[in-house]
Coordinates of C-alpha atoms in Angstrom, one line a residue:
Chain A
M1 CA 31.1 -29.0 -1.4
N2 CA 33.4 -26.0 -1.4
E3 CA 35.9 -27.7 0.9
Q4 CA 38.9 -28.2 -1.3
A5 CA 41.6 -29.1 1.2
L6 CA 42.0 -32.9 1.7
R7 CA 42.2 -33.9 5.3
W8 CA 44.7 -36.7 5.8
R9 CA 42.8 -38.1 8.8
S10 CA 39.6 -38.7 6.8
M11 CA 41.5 -40.5 4.0
V12 CA 43.2 -42.7 6.5
G13 CA 39.9 -43.4 8.1
V14 CA 38.5 -44.7 4.8
W15 CA 41.7 -46.6 4.2
R16 CA 41.5 -48.1 7.7
R17 CA 38.0 -49.4 7.1
H18 CA 39.4 -51.5 4.3
A19 CA 42.3 -52.7 6.3
V20 CA 39.9 -53.8 9.1
C21 CA 37.9 -55.7 6.5
L22 CA 40.9 -57.4 5.0
L23 CA 42.1 -58.5 8.5
R24 CA 38.6 -59.9 9.2
T25 CA 38.8 -62.1 6.1
W26 CA 42.5 -62.8 6.0
K27 CA 42.1 -66.4 5.0
V28 CA 40.3 -65.5 1.8
A29 CA 42.6 -62.6 1.2
L30 CA 45.6 -65.0 1.5
T31 CA 44.4 -67.0 -1.6
W32 CA 44.1 -63.7 -3.4
F33 CA 47.5 -62.5 -2.5
L34 CA 49.6 -65.6 -2.5
I35 CA 48.2 -68.7 -4.0
E36 CA 46.6 -67.4 -7.2
P37 CA 49.7 -65.3 -8.3
A38 CA 52.0 -68.2 -7.4
F39 CA 50.1 -70.5 -9.7
V40 CA 50.1 -67.9 -12.5
L41 CA 53.8 -67.2 -12.0
I42 CA 54.8 -70.8 -12.1
A43 CA 52.6 -71.5 -15.1
M44 CA 54.1 -68.7 -17.0
G45 CA 57.7 -68.9 -15.9
A46 CA 58.2 -72.6 -15.5
G47 CA 55.5 -73.8 -17.9
V48 CA 55.4 -71.5 -20.9
G49 CA 59.0 -70.4 -20.1
R50 CA 60.3 -74.0 -20.7
L51 CA 59.2 -73.7 -24.3
I52 CA 60.9 -70.4 -24.9
D53 CA 64.6 -69.6 -25.4
E54 CA 66.3 -66.8 -23.6
L55 CA 65.1 -63.3 -24.7
P56 CA 68.0 -61.1 -25.7
G57 CA 68.7 -58.6 -23.0
H58 CA 66.2 -60.1 -20.6
G59 CA 67.6 -63.5 -19.6
S60 CA 65.1 -66.3 -19.3
Y61 CA 61.5 -66.0 -20.2
A62 CA 60.6 -66.3 -16.5
E63 CA 62.8 -63.2 -15.7
F64 CA 61.2 -61.4 -18.6
V65 CA 57.6 -62.2 -17.6
T66 CA 57.9 -61.7 -13.8
P67 CA 57.9 -57.8 -13.7
G68 CA 55.1 -57.8 -16.3
M69 CA 53.1 -60.3 -14.2
I70 CA 53.7 -58.2 -11.0
V71 CA 52.5 -55.0 -12.6
G72 CA 49.5 -56.8 -14.3
M73 CA 48.5 -58.3 -10.9
A74 CA 48.8 -54.9 -9.3
M75 CA 46.4 -53.5 -11.9
F76 CA 43.9 -56.3 -11.2
H77 CA 44.0 -55.8 -7.5
A78 CA 43.5 -52.1 -7.6
L79 CA 40.7 -52.4 -10.2
F80 CA 39.0 -55.2 -8.4
E81 CA 39.0 -53.2 -5.1
C82 CA 37.9 -49.9 -6.5
A83 CA 35.6 -51.1 -9.3
W84 CA 33.9 -54.1 -7.8
G85 CA 34.3 -53.1 -4.1
C86 CA 33.1 -49.5 -4.5
F87 CA 30.3 -50.4 -6.8
N88 CA 28.9 -52.8 -4.2
R89 CA 29.2 -50.2 -1.5
I90 CA 27.5 -47.5 -3.6
Q91 CA 24.7 -50.0 -4.2
Q92 CA 24.4 -50.8 -0.5
G93 CA 24.4 -47.1 0.4
T94 CA 27.4 -47.5 2.7
M95 CA 29.5 -45.0 0.7
E96 CA 26.7 -42.4 0.9
T97 CA 26.5 -43.0 4.6
M98 CA 30.2 -42.4 5.0
L99 CA 29.6 -38.9 3.7
T100 CA 27.5 -38.2 6.7
A101 CA 30.7 -38.2 8.7
P102 CA 33.0 -35.2 8.5
V103 CA 34.5 -36.5 5.3
T104 CA 34.4 -34.8 1.9
L105 CA 33.7 -36.7 -1.3
A106 CA 37.2 -36.1 -2.6
E107 CA 38.6 -37.6 0.7
L108 CA 36.4 -40.6 0.4
A109 CA 37.5 -41.1 -3.2
A110 CA 41.2 -40.6 -2.2
G111 CA 40.9 -43.1 0.6
E112 CA 39.5 -45.7 -1.8
V113 CA 42.2 -45.1 -4.3
L114 CA 44.9 -45.2 -1.6
W115 CA 43.5 -48.6 -0.6
G116 CA 43.6 -49.8 -4.2
A117 CA 47.3 -48.8 -4.2
T118 CA 47.8 -50.6 -0.9
R119 CA 46.4 -53.8 -2.3
A120 CA 48.6 -53.4 -5.3
I121 CA 51.6 -53.1 -3.1
I122 CA 50.6 -56.2 -1.0
S123 CA 50.2 -58.2 -4.1
T124 CA 53.5 -57.0 -5.4
L125 CA 55.3 -58.0 -2.2
A126 CA 53.6 -61.4 -2.3
V127 CA 54.3 -62.2 -6.0
G128 CA 57.7 -60.4 -5.9
G129 CA 58.7 -62.4 -2.8
F130 CA 57.8 -65.6 -4.6
A131 CA 59.8 -64.6 -7.6
L132 CA 62.8 -63.7 -5.4
M133 CA 62.8 -67.2 -4.1
L134 CA 62.6 -68.7 -7.6
G135 CA 65.5 -66.4 -8.6
W136 CA 63.4 -64.7 -11.2
L137 CA 63.6 -61.2 -9.7
P138 CA 66.8 -59.7 -8.2
I139 CA 66.2 -58.4 -4.7
S140 CA 67.7 -55.0 -5.7
A141 CA 64.8 -54.6 -8.1
L142 CA 62.0 -55.1 -5.5
P143 CA 61.8 -51.5 -4.1
G144 CA 61.6 -50.1 -7.6
V145 CA 59.1 -52.6 -8.8
A146 CA 57.0 -52.1 -5.7
L147 CA 57.0 -48.3 -6.3
I148 CA 55.8 -48.8 -9.8
A149 CA 53.1 -51.2 -8.6
A150 CA 52.0 -48.6 -6.1
I151 CA 51.6 -45.9 -8.8
I152 CA 49.8 -48.4 -11.0
G153 CA 47.6 -49.0 -8.0
L154 CA 46.7 -45.3 -7.8
Q155 CA 46.1 -45.1 -11.5
F156 CA 43.9 -48.2 -11.8
G157 CA 42.3 -47.5 -8.5
A158 CA 41.0 -44.2 -9.9
I159 CA 40.0 -45.9 -13.2
G160 CA 38.1 -48.5 -11.2
L161 CA 36.4 -45.9 -9.2
C162 CA 35.3 -44.1 -12.4
F163 CA 33.7 -47.4 -13.6
A164 CA 32.1 -48.0 -10.2
A165 CA 30.6 -44.5 -10.1
A166 CA 29.5 -44.5 -13.7
S167 CA 28.1 -48.1 -14.0
P168 CA 24.3 -48.3 -13.7
S169 CA 24.5 -52.0 -13.2
L170 CA 26.7 -55.0 -12.5
S171 CA 26.8 -56.0 -16.2
T172 CA 28.2 -52.7 -17.3
L173 CA 30.7 -52.8 -14.4
T174 CA 32.1 -56.1 -15.7
L175 CA 33.2 -54.2 -18.9
V176 CA 36.1 -52.8 -16.9
F177 CA 37.5 -56.3 -16.7
T178 CA 36.5 -57.7 -20.1
V179 CA 37.1 -54.6 -22.2
L180 CA 39.8 -52.9 -20.3
A181 CA 41.9 -55.0 -17.9
T182 CA 42.2 -58.3 -19.8
P183 CA 43.3 -56.8 -23.1
L184 CA 45.7 -54.5 -21.2
F185 CA 47.1 -57.5 -19.3
F186 CA 48.0 -59.2 -22.6
F187 CA 49.0 -56.3 -24.8
S188 CA 51.1 -54.1 -22.6
G189 CA 54.3 -56.0 -23.0
S190 CA 53.8 -58.2 -20.0
F191 CA 54.1 -61.5 -21.8
F192 CA 56.1 -60.6 -24.9
P193 CA 58.1 -57.6 -26.1
I194 CA 55.9 -55.0 -27.8
E195 CA 58.5 -55.1 -30.7
V196 CA 57.1 -58.4 -31.8
L197 CA 53.6 -57.0 -32.5
P198 CA 52.7 -55.9 -36.0
Q199 CA 54.2 -52.4 -36.9
W200 CA 50.8 -50.7 -36.9
L201 CA 49.8 -52.1 -33.5
Q202 CA 53.0 -51.0 -31.7
P203 CA 52.2 -47.3 -31.1
L204 CA 48.8 -48.4 -29.7
A205 CA 50.5 -50.8 -27.4
W206 CA 52.9 -48.1 -26.2
L207 CA 50.0 -45.8 -25.5
A208 CA 48.0 -48.5 -23.5
P209 CA 47.8 -47.3 -19.9
L210 CA 49.5 -50.3 -18.4
T211 CA 52.5 -50.3 -20.7
P212 CA 54.6 -47.6 -19.0
G213 CA 54.2 -49.5 -15.7
V214 CA 55.4 -52.7 -17.2
H215 CA 58.2 -51.0 -19.1
L216 CA 59.5 -49.3 -16.0
A217 CA 59.1 -52.4 -13.8
R218 CA 61.1 -54.4 -16.3
G219 CA 63.7 -51.6 -16.4
F220 CA 64.1 -52.0 -12.6
A221 CA 64.3 -55.8 -13.0
V222 CA 66.9 -55.8 -15.7
G223 CA 68.7 -52.9 -14.0
A224 CA 69.1 -50.8 -17.1
M225 CA 67.2 -47.7 -18.1
D226 CA 67.2 -45.5 -21.2
M227 CA 65.3 -42.6 -22.6
T228 CA 62.2 -44.7 -23.3
H229 CA 62.0 -45.2 -19.5
A230 CA 62.0 -41.5 -18.9
W231 CA 59.1 -41.1 -21.4
S232 CA 57.3 -43.9 -19.7
A233 CA 57.8 -42.3 -16.3
L234 CA 56.3 -39.1 -17.5
Y235 CA 53.4 -40.8 -19.1
L236 CA 52.8 -42.9 -15.9
A237 CA 52.9 -39.7 -13.8
V238 CA 50.2 -38.1 -16.0
L239 CA 48.1 -41.3 -15.9
S240 CA 48.4 -41.8 -12.2
V241 CA 46.9 -38.4 -11.3
G242 CA 44.8 -37.8 -14.4
F243 CA 41.9 -40.2 -13.6
F244 CA 41.4 -39.1 -10.0
P245 CA 39.5 -35.8 -10.8
I246 CA 37.3 -37.7 -13.2
A247 CA 36.5 -40.3 -10.6
V248 CA 35.6 -37.6 -8.1
K249 CA 33.3 -35.9 -10.6
L250 CA 31.6 -39.1 -11.5
L251 CA 31.2 -40.1 -7.9
Q252 CA 29.7 -36.7 -7.1
R253 CA 27.2 -37.2 -9.9
R254 CA 26.3 -40.6 -8.4
L255 CA 26.1 -39.8 -4.7
V256 CA 25.2 -36.1 -4.4
K257 CA 21.7 -35.3 -5.5
Chain B
M1 CA 26.4 -21.8 23.7
N2 CA 23.3 -20.0 25.0
E3 CA 20.4 -22.3 25.3
H4 CA 18.1 -19.9 23.5
D5 CA 20.3 -19.3 20.4
S6 CA 19.0 -20.8 17.2
V7 CA 21.2 -23.8 16.5
I8 CA 19.6 -24.5 13.2
R9 CA 18.6 -21.7 10.8
V10 CA 17.0 -22.3 7.5
N11 CA 16.1 -19.1 5.5
G12 CA 14.2 -19.0 2.3
V13 CA 15.6 -22.2 0.9
V14 CA 14.7 -23.4 -2.6
K15 CA 15.9 -26.5 -4.2
R16 CA 14.8 -27.6 -7.7
Y17 CA 15.4 -30.8 -9.6
A18 CA 14.9 -30.8 -13.3
D19 CA 11.2 -31.3 -13.2
L20 CA 10.1 -30.5 -9.6
C21 CA 10.7 -28.2 -6.8
A22 CA 11.8 -30.3 -3.8
I23 CA 12.0 -27.4 -1.4
D24 CA 9.9 -24.4 -2.2
G25 CA 11.1 -21.5 0.0
I26 CA 11.2 -22.8 3.5
S27 CA 12.4 -21.0 6.6
F28 CA 12.6 -22.1 10.2
A29 CA 14.9 -22.2 13.2
V30 CA 15.6 -24.7 15.9
Q31 CA 16.7 -23.6 19.3
G32 CA 19.4 -25.2 21.4
G33 CA 18.0 -28.3 23.2
E34 CA 14.8 -28.3 21.2
T35 CA 13.3 -31.2 19.3
V36 CA 11.6 -30.2 16.1
G37 CA 9.8 -32.6 13.8
L38 CA 9.2 -32.2 10.0
L39 CA 5.9 -34.0 9.4
G40 CA 4.7 -34.7 6.0
P41 CA 4.2 -37.3 3.3
N42 CA 6.9 -38.7 1.0
G43 CA 8.1 -36.0 -1.4
A44 CA 7.2 -33.2 1.0
G45 CA 10.9 -32.0 1.1
K46 CA 11.9 -33.4 4.5
T47 CA 14.9 -35.4 3.3
S48 CA 16.1 -32.6 1.0
T49 CA 16.0 -30.2 3.9
M50 CA 18.0 -32.4 6.2
R51 CA 20.6 -33.2 3.5
A52 CA 21.0 -29.4 2.9
L53 CA 21.6 -28.9 6.6
A54 CA 24.4 -31.5 6.6
G55 CA 26.0 -29.9 3.6
L56 CA 25.4 -33.1 1.7
S57 CA 23.5 -31.7 -1.2
P58 CA 23.4 -28.3 -2.8
W59 CA 20.3 -26.1 -3.0
D60 CA 19.5 -23.2 -5.3
Q61 CA 18.5 -20.2 -3.1
G62 CA 18.5 -19.2 0.6
Q63 CA 20.8 -19.8 3.6
V64 CA 21.3 -22.8 5.8
S65 CA 23.4 -22.7 8.9
V66 CA 24.0 -25.0 11.9
A67 CA 25.7 -23.6 15.1
G68 CA 26.6 -20.5 13.1
L69 CA 28.4 -22.5 10.4
D70 CA 27.3 -22.0 6.8
A71 CA 26.1 -25.4 5.4
A72 CA 27.0 -24.3 1.8
T73 CA 30.7 -24.0 2.6
E74 CA 31.3 -25.6 6.0
G75 CA 29.5 -28.9 5.7
R76 CA 32.5 -30.8 7.2
R77 CA 32.6 -28.6 10.3
I78 CA 28.9 -29.0 10.7
R79 CA 29.1 -32.8 10.4
Q80 CA 31.8 -32.6 13.1
I81 CA 29.2 -31.5 15.6
M82 CA 26.0 -32.8 14.0
G83 CA 25.1 -36.5 13.9
V84 CA 23.2 -37.5 10.8
V85 CA 20.9 -40.6 10.7
T86 CA 19.8 -41.4 7.2
Q87 CA 16.6 -43.1 6.3
H88 CA 18.4 -46.3 5.2
D89 CA 20.6 -47.6 8.0
G90 CA 23.6 -47.7 5.6
L91 CA 25.4 -50.1 7.9
D92 CA 28.6 -51.7 6.6
N93 CA 27.9 -55.5 6.5
E94 CA 31.6 -56.2 6.0
L95 CA 32.3 -54.8 9.5
N96 CA 31.0 -56.0 12.8
V97 CA 28.8 -53.9 15.2
T98 CA 31.7 -52.2 17.0
Q99 CA 33.8 -51.7 13.9
N100 CA 30.8 -49.9 12.3
L101 CA 30.8 -47.5 15.2
E102 CA 34.6 -47.1 15.4
L103 CA 34.8 -46.3 11.7
F104 CA 32.7 -43.2 12.3
G105 CA 34.8 -42.1 15.2
Y106 CA 38.0 -42.4 13.1
L107 CA 36.5 -40.6 10.2
A108 CA 35.7 -37.7 12.6
G109 CA 39.3 -37.6 13.8
V110 CA 38.6 -39.0 17.3
S111 CA 41.7 -40.6 18.9
R112 CA 41.9 -44.4 19.1
T113 CA 41.4 -44.7 22.9
A114 CA 38.5 -42.2 22.8
V115 CA 36.9 -44.1 19.9
R116 CA 37.0 -47.4 21.8
R117 CA 35.5 -45.7 24.9
R118 CA 32.9 -43.9 23.0
A119 CA 31.9 -47.1 21.1
R120 CA 31.4 -48.9 24.4
E121 CA 29.3 -46.0 25.8
V122 CA 26.9 -45.8 22.9
L123 CA 26.6 -49.6 22.7
E124 CA 25.6 -49.5 26.4
F125 CA 23.2 -46.6 25.8
F126 CA 21.4 -48.5 23.0
S127 CA 21.5 -51.8 24.9
L128 CA 23.6 -53.4 22.2
T129 CA 26.6 -54.3 24.4
G130 CA 25.8 -58.0 24.0
R131 CA 26.0 -57.7 20.2
A132 CA 29.3 -55.8 20.1
T133 CA 31.2 -58.3 17.9
D134 CA 28.2 -59.6 15.9
D135 CA 27.8 -59.3 12.2
V136 CA 25.5 -56.5 11.3
D137 CA 23.4 -58.8 9.2
D138 CA 22.6 -60.8 12.3
L139 CA 20.8 -57.9 14.0
S140 CA 17.0 -57.4 13.9
G141 CA 15.6 -54.4 12.1
G142 CA 15.2 -52.5 15.4
M143 CA 18.7 -53.2 16.5
K144 CA 20.1 -52.1 13.1
R145 CA 18.2 -48.8 13.5
R146 CA 19.5 -48.3 17.0
L147 CA 23.0 -49.0 15.7
A148 CA 22.6 -46.4 13.0
I149 CA 21.6 -43.9 15.6
A150 CA 24.4 -45.0 17.8
R151 CA 26.8 -44.4 14.9
A152 CA 25.7 -40.8 14.7
L153 CA 26.5 -40.4 18.4
M154 CA 30.1 -41.4 18.0
I155 CA 31.1 -37.7 17.6
D156 CA 29.2 -36.8 20.8
P157 CA 27.1 -34.4 18.7
E158 CA 25.4 -31.1 19.8
V159 CA 22.8 -31.6 17.1
I160 CA 21.4 -34.7 15.6
V161 CA 19.2 -35.0 12.5
L162 CA 17.2 -38.1 11.9
D163 CA 15.4 -39.0 8.7
E164 CA 12.3 -41.1 9.6
P165 CA 14.0 -42.9 12.5
T166 CA 11.3 -45.5 13.0
T167 CA 9.9 -46.1 9.5
G168 CA 9.6 -49.8 8.9
L169 CA 10.0 -50.8 12.6
D170 CA 7.5 -52.8 14.7
P171 CA 5.7 -51.0 17.5
H172 CA 8.1 -52.4 20.2
S173 CA 11.2 -51.3 18.4
R174 CA 9.7 -47.9 17.7
A175 CA 9.0 -47.4 21.4
Q176 CA 12.7 -48.3 22.1
V177 CA 13.9 -45.7 19.7
W178 CA 11.6 -43.1 21.1
E179 CA 12.9 -43.8 24.6
K180 CA 16.5 -43.2 23.5
L181 CA 15.6 -40.1 21.5
A182 CA 13.8 -38.8 24.6
Q183 CA 16.9 -39.4 26.7
L184 CA 19.1 -37.6 24.1
K185 CA 16.7 -34.7 24.3
S186 CA 16.9 -34.5 28.1
A187 CA 20.7 -34.6 27.8
G188 CA 20.4 -31.3 25.9
V189 CA 21.0 -32.5 22.3
T190 CA 19.2 -30.4 19.7
V191 CA 17.1 -32.7 17.5
L192 CA 15.6 -32.3 14.1
M193 CA 13.7 -35.3 12.8
S194 CA 11.4 -36.1 10.0
T195 CA 8.5 -38.5 10.2
H196 CA 5.3 -39.4 8.7
Y197 CA 3.9 -40.8 11.9
M198 CA 1.6 -38.5 13.9
D199 CA 2.1 -40.3 17.2
E200 CA 5.9 -40.1 16.9
A201 CA 5.8 -36.3 16.2
A202 CA 3.3 -35.7 19.0
I203 CA 5.3 -37.7 21.6
L204 CA 8.8 -36.5 20.8
C205 CA 8.6 -33.0 19.3
D206 CA 8.5 -29.7 21.1
R207 CA 7.4 -28.2 17.8
I208 CA 6.2 -29.6 14.6
A209 CA 6.5 -28.3 11.1
I210 CA 3.7 -29.6 8.8
M211 CA 5.2 -30.0 5.4
D212 CA 3.8 -30.6 2.0
H213 CA 5.0 -30.1 -1.6
G214 CA 8.3 -28.5 -0.3
R215 CA 6.6 -26.0 1.9
I216 CA 6.1 -25.5 5.6
L217 CA 2.4 -25.0 6.1
A218 CA 2.5 -24.5 9.9
L219 CA 5.1 -24.6 12.6
A220 CA 4.0 -24.8 16.3
P221 CA 3.9 -27.0 19.3
P222 CA 1.6 -30.0 18.7
H223 CA -1.2 -28.8 21.1
A224 CA -1.1 -25.4 19.5
L225 CA -1.4 -26.9 16.0
I226 CA -4.4 -28.9 17.1
E227 CA -6.1 -25.9 18.8
R228 CA -5.4 -23.6 15.9
Y229 CA -6.2 -25.8 12.9
A230 CA -8.4 -28.7 14.1
G231 CA -10.7 -27.3 16.8
G232 CA -11.8 -29.3 19.7
Q233 CA -13.6 -32.3 18.2
V234 CA -14.3 -34.0 15.0
V235 CA -17.3 -36.1 14.1
E236 CA -16.8 -39.5 12.5
I237 CA -19.8 -41.2 10.9
R238 CA -19.6 -44.9 10.2
L239 CA -21.9 -46.6 7.9
D240 CA -23.7 -49.4 9.6
G241 CA -25.8 -50.8 6.8
A242 CA -26.9 -47.5 5.2
E243 CA -26.0 -46.6 1.6
R244 CA -23.2 -44.1 1.1
Q245 CA -25.3 -42.1 -1.2
I246 CA -28.0 -41.6 1.4
L247 CA -25.5 -40.3 3.9
R248 CA -24.0 -38.0 1.3
D249 CA -27.3 -36.5 0.5
A250 CA -28.1 -36.0 4.2
L251 CA -24.7 -34.3 4.8
R252 CA -25.2 -32.1 1.8
A253 CA -28.6 -31.1 2.9
S254 CA -27.2 -30.1 6.3
G255 CA -24.6 -27.9 4.6
V256 CA -21.7 -29.8 6.1
K257 CA -18.2 -30.3 4.6
W258 CA -17.0 -33.9 4.9
R259 CA -14.3 -36.3 3.7
E260 CA -14.7 -39.9 2.9
L261 CA -12.2 -42.5 4.1
G262 CA -13.6 -45.7 2.8
A263 CA -16.7 -46.4 4.8
L264 CA -15.8 -43.6 7.3
F265 CA -17.1 -40.1 6.8
R266 CA -15.3 -37.4 8.7
V267 CA -16.7 -34.0 9.5
L268 CA -13.9 -31.7 10.6
D269 CA -16.0 -29.1 12.3
G270 CA -17.0 -30.7 15.6
D271 CA -19.6 -28.0 16.4
T272 CA -21.7 -28.8 13.3
D273 CA -25.3 -29.5 14.0
L274 CA -25.9 -33.0 12.9
T275 CA -29.3 -33.7 14.5
A276 CA -30.8 -34.3 11.1
L277 CA -28.5 -37.3 10.6
Q278 CA -29.4 -39.0 13.8
E279 CA -32.7 -40.0 12.3
L280 CA -31.0 -41.9 9.5
A281 CA -31.0 -45.6 10.0
G282 CA -27.7 -47.5 9.8
V283 CA -25.3 -44.7 10.6
R284 CA -23.3 -44.4 13.8
I285 CA -22.1 -40.9 14.8
E286 CA -19.0 -40.6 17.1
R287 CA -17.3 -37.5 18.4
R288 CA -13.6 -37.7 19.3
A289 CA -10.9 -35.2 20.3
T290 CA -8.9 -33.9 17.4
N291 CA -5.3 -34.9 16.8
L292 CA -2.4 -34.0 14.4
E293 CA -4.0 -36.1 11.7
D294 CA -6.9 -33.7 11.6
V295 CA -4.5 -30.8 11.5
F296 CA -2.7 -32.3 8.5
L297 CA -6.0 -33.0 6.8
R298 CA -7.2 -29.5 7.4
L299 CA -4.0 -27.9 6.1
T300 CA -3.3 -30.0 3.1
G301 CA -6.8 -31.4 2.2
K302 CA -5.5 -34.9 2.3
E303 CA -4.5 -37.8 4.6
L304 CA -0.9 -38.1 5.6
D305 CA -0.6 -41.5 4.1
D306 CA -2.2 -40.6 0.8
E307 CA 0.5 -40.9 -1.8

């Protein structure tokens, strides 16, 4: 309750629980992390990419789409873990039970979000590694792209947790994917430059919470940054911390009676 | 710590929800090494009281402390020395038996080697060693409950609170849980447990708090409660063919107070003169020693399992 300071050990304990689970089910996890993104990457880069000429300033379509795909996948992984995973564990009472340990609610939430970010990083290394082999991402870009993916993971982990805590049922929970994630995936500049959208839609696309991540990751991939990237970095920083207190509040309302 | 210091102190606690008062001004203390039971029906305020102790839910008035730590502000430090067993096992079915235990050791900041050792110890203690790597879903109900209690012991607690530890278990599993709780008690662990089973409270508890509607109606050792509130004997009258109404009329004529439990009529005052009834055909009169159930009935005017 009035215990504000976050204890690192508790957050790592929560994080560790998820790591243990992942290792227990590594075969299933492998499809998540490798096979699915590989298919999507090949479909977009080698399939759709064949039909599209080079994009000015971006090289091939595959090179254009790769950082967007990586960031989009990072978002999905963090959301899936923190929305779907946490919702299930709230329903099963295991989250509430974790609070009977010397762990505060904020630490529990932070552990969940850190795990969301971890999954985003693992996904990025998997897809990124694949893209490296195909020559669609320069190796120098990988650390920067992974950093962005980690921050996207924190941001969407917190957003996912908000949905998990606020959803009364599974059907409302799926809104996070149908209403939020899918549109963001397609309209945040991952698959085409925002400049090709209608004039009136462009400001909205720039404000979409996935856009700064995609924009920055592409900046790292191309190896060129300008003022727009500075603004994106600022926006991303706000987004990455802004949802966490809301998630804690909602989780408190859900778990503490 | 001195054996006779109060480990748990609850003083004038009130907790209200929008439309009801879950805890209506309760005070009690539990001494070191003592086992105290909160006995009452659902909605009596038992769970709310235990959650307050662990610093898991807020309350509106009064003070709660465990081992000198204020539950309002130091819930974490309390949970570092107090094991909490919730009513629902809350076991993590994505982890195996040992991993469930180890998780709670890590969350409490116990080192890796100590966690492993402790997990082996508590598995042994609860006769679960053979199931160490099993999935939680493969355990029986009794094993799951033992695992949930084992989990609370991962921190080697000074105090343990258990919310209805045997509700929903078969008689054999209940006896197993009782056996382990008795062992914990002899090891000097302070225990606060809630229950709505009379036998459980009578067997395990040094003192029992009878609770109803968020209040403690009486708090004393089981035998003292029985002596004070139930007297020596109760009379139970069974209908053996006679009409209920005839028996009612006869009881009323004798000036006796009774309660009807289906076909069973219970007269709480065992010293009542019931000679007039013996002449009635088709009734059987039995006297038996009083128990906690009679205490509860006397104090609340209802059966414990009335909802």
